[in-house]
């Protein structure tokens, strides 16, 4: 019975995941299309709402299809209360689980991740703070950028 469920469930889940990722890529592409100052100017208006609502919903659905259910206990801090979220251990794709219920905040990510075909577009729509491991000043620049975004009074999304 377990083998039979695996034979049926695995392809169905894989197809659903691929379909959800393509939809997320499409919405991320629309939201960032012809956006001036990619990464340097915050998304505003319909672009920001589109990312927050559609990608949050799609991410929750994606994790549900993979077998995860996210339940939030308590109240999620608003942008004014907490401009910066801290997630630990910050070492796997499980960090993305936090993004869906918190409204798709900006994340700190390696600069190389932005060049990945589908995920790079989705990631760039979240307006990440990119860190370059080759740049010796990258740590200082990252701290400066996070501080700038945290003190922006709601212009930038929260940073995780």
Tab-separated table of C-alpha atoms in Angstrom:
chain	number	residue	atom	x	y	z
A	1	UNK	CA	0.000	0.000	0.000
A	2	UNK	CA	2.840	2.422	0.846
A	3	UNK	CA	4.640	1.670	-2.410
A	4	UNK	CA	1.430	2.151	-4.377
A	5	UNK	CA	0.778	5.507	-2.679
A	6	UNK	CA	4.362	6.541	-3.401
A	7	UNK	CA	4.043	5.609	-7.064
A	8	UNK	CA	0.838	7.640	-7.400
A	9	UNK	CA	1.516	10.489	-4.976
A	10	UNK	CA	5.082	11.359	-5.990
A	11	UNK	CA	4.340	12.265	-9.630
A	12	UNK	CA	1.171	14.143	-8.662
A	13	UNK	CA	3.083	16.184	-6.085
A	14	UNK	CA	5.950	16.830	-8.514
A	15	UNK	CA	3.555	18.069	-11.194
A	16	UNK	CA	1.728	20.298	-8.688
A	17	UNK	CA	5.014	21.741	-7.401
A	18	UNK	CA	6.243	22.469	-10.936
A	19	UNK	CA	2.911	24.092	-11.824
A	20	UNK	CA	2.919	26.265	-8.672
A	21	UNK	CA	6.516	27.337	-9.285
A	22	UNK	CA	5.680	28.370	-12.847
A	23	UNK	CA	2.701	30.400	-11.643
A	24	UNK	CA	4.878	32.043	-8.972
A	25	UNK	CA	7.514	32.809	-11.619
A	26	UNK	CA	4.850	34.371	-13.829
A	27	UNK	CA	3.556	36.656	-11.053
A	28	UNK	CA	7.109	37.575	-10.006
A	29	UNK	CA	7.958	38.415	-13.628
A	30	UNK	CA	4.868	40.610	-13.979
A	31	UNK	CA	5.558	42.433	-10.717
A	32	UNK	CA	9.183	43.176	-11.582
A	33	UNK	CA	8.686	43.859	-15.314
A	34	UNK	CA	9.986	47.331	-16.201
A	35	UNK	CA	10.485	48.212	-12.543
A	36	UNK	CA	12.939	51.105	-12.335
A	37	UNK	CA	15.998	50.550	-10.163
A	38	UNK	CA	15.740	46.802	-9.631
A	39	UNK	CA	16.767	46.133	-6.043
A	40	UNK	CA	17.525	49.765	-5.284
A	41	UNK	CA	13.981	51.156	-5.280
A	42	UNK	CA	11.265	49.426	-3.235
A	43	UNK	CA	8.255	47.924	-4.985
A	44	UNK	CA	5.172	50.043	-4.361
A	45	UNK	CA	1.458	49.926	-5.037
A	46	UNK	CA	0.045	47.074	-7.062
A	47	UNK	CA	3.465	45.444	-7.505
A	48	UNK	CA	4.019	45.092	-3.777
A	49	UNK	CA	0.442	43.934	-3.114
A	50	UNK	CA	0.724	41.372	-5.899
A	51	UNK	CA	3.909	39.913	-4.439
A	52	UNK	CA	2.564	39.885	-0.896
A	53	UNK	CA	-0.777	38.266	-1.716
A	54	UNK	CA	-0.105	35.933	-4.625
A	55	UNK	CA	3.340	34.684	-3.636
A	56	UNK	CA	2.268	34.244	-0.029
A	57	UNK	CA	-0.739	32.174	-1.108
A	58	UNK	CA	1.290	30.181	-3.634
A	59	UNK	CA	4.055	29.521	-1.097
A	60	UNK	CA	1.559	28.249	1.465
A	61	UNK	CA	-0.004	26.023	-1.196
A	62	UNK	CA	3.414	24.792	-2.298
A	63	UNK	CA	4.378	23.741	1.209
A	64	UNK	CA	0.949	22.131	1.696
A	65	UNK	CA	1.513	20.060	-1.455
A	66	UNK	CA	4.915	19.034	-0.070
A	67	UNK	CA	3.230	17.901	3.154
A	68	UNK	CA	3.853	20.862	5.477
A	69	UNK	CA	1.142	22.788	7.272
A	70	UNK	CA	2.049	26.128	8.815
A	71	UNK	CA	0.079	27.272	11.825
A	72	UNK	CA	0.834	30.629	13.379
A	73	UNK	CA	0.295	30.940	17.110
A	74	UNK	CA	0.020	34.459	18.418
A	75	UNK	CA	0.181	37.678	16.432
A	76	UNK	CA	2.598	38.326	13.604
A	77	UNK	CA	4.547	41.530	14.208
A	78	UNK	CA	3.758	44.363	11.824
A	79	UNK	CA	6.320	46.269	9.794
A	80	UNK	CA	6.249	49.155	12.268
A	81	UNK	CA	6.701	46.859	15.292
A	82	UNK	CA	9.507	44.746	13.825
A	83	UNK	CA	11.212	45.886	10.623
A	84	UNK	CA	13.626	42.929	10.960
A	85	UNK	CA	12.790	39.246	11.548
A	86	UNK	CA	15.420	36.807	12.712
A	87	UNK	CA	15.185	33.177	11.619
A	88	UNK	CA	17.389	30.380	12.844
A	89	UNK	CA	19.271	28.242	11.870
A	90	UNK	CA	19.092	29.953	8.419
A	91	UNK	CA	20.562	26.983	6.631
A	92	UNK	CA	17.886	25.355	4.504
A	93	UNK	CA	14.791	25.854	2.385
A	94	UNK	CA	12.744	25.704	5.598
A	95	UNK	CA	13.446	29.425	5.985
A	96	UNK	CA	10.929	29.919	3.173
A	97	UNK	CA	8.184	28.508	5.403
A	98	UNK	CA	8.466	31.665	7.513
A	99	UNK	CA	8.028	33.910	4.476
A	100	UNK	CA	4.462	32.874	3.595
A	101	UNK	CA	2.661	33.771	6.847
A	102	UNK	CA	4.721	36.940	7.338
A	103	UNK	CA	3.717	38.506	4.008
A	104	UNK	CA	6.796	37.684	1.907
A	105	UNK	CA	9.474	39.870	3.533
A	106	UNK	CA	12.820	40.653	1.943
A	107	UNK	CA	15.505	38.134	2.722
A	108	UNK	CA	19.272	38.144	2.921
A	109	UNK	CA	20.596	35.886	0.184
A	110	UNK	CA	23.739	35.086	-1.754
A	111	UNK	CA	24.087	37.192	-4.879
A	112	UNK	CA	24.548	34.006	-6.932
A	113	UNK	CA	20.980	32.915	-6.097
A	114	UNK	CA	19.570	35.774	-8.184
A	115	UNK	CA	20.950	34.226	-11.378
A	116	UNK	CA	19.123	30.901	-10.926
A	117	UNK	CA	16.567	30.572	-13.769
A	118	UNK	CA	13.118	30.328	-12.114
A	119	UNK	CA	13.992	30.832	-8.466
A	120	UNK	CA	16.099	33.893	-9.257
A	121	UNK	CA	13.104	35.764	-10.666
A	122	UNK	CA	10.944	34.803	-7.708
A	123	UNK	CA	13.726	35.760	-5.314
A	124	UNK	CA	14.334	39.113	-7.006
A	125	UNK	CA	10.639	39.958	-6.630
A	126	UNK	CA	11.138	39.719	-2.856
A	127	UNK	CA	13.799	42.434	-3.133
A	128	UNK	CA	16.531	40.567	-1.285
A	129	UNK	CA	19.604	42.029	0.322
A	130	UNK	CA	22.249	40.239	-1.711
A	131	UNK	CA	25.547	39.185	-0.191
A	132	UNK	CA	28.579	38.541	-2.354
A	133	UNK	CA	31.170	36.192	-0.929
A	134	UNK	CA	33.837	37.507	-3.303
A	135	UNK	CA	33.446	41.151	-2.250
A	136	UNK	CA	35.485	41.964	0.879
A	137	UNK	CA	33.173	44.897	1.720
A	138	UNK	CA	30.021	42.811	1.325
A	139	UNK	CA	29.427	42.335	5.055
A	140	UNK	CA	29.628	46.039	5.730
A	141	UNK	CA	27.399	46.797	2.715
A	142	UNK	CA	24.855	44.205	3.869
A	143	UNK	CA	24.647	45.685	7.359
A	144	UNK	CA	24.280	49.162	5.858
A	145	UNK	CA	21.501	48.011	3.517
A	146	UNK	CA	19.601	46.188	6.285
A	147	UNK	CA	19.870	49.261	8.508
A	148	UNK	CA	18.669	51.513	5.686
A	149	UNK	CA	15.666	49.288	5.053
A	150	UNK	CA	14.832	48.947	8.745
A	151	UNK	CA	14.829	52.723	9.169
A	152	UNK	CA	12.830	53.411	5.984
A	153	UNK	CA	9.503	53.788	7.853
A	154	UNK	CA	7.622	51.214	5.829
A	155	UNK	CA	8.949	51.951	2.342
A	156	UNK	CA	10.765	48.596	2.204
A	157	UNK	CA	9.208	45.303	3.322
A	158	UNK	CA	10.394	43.604	6.484
A	159	UNK	CA	13.786	41.877	6.304
A	160	UNK	CA	14.244	38.298	7.460
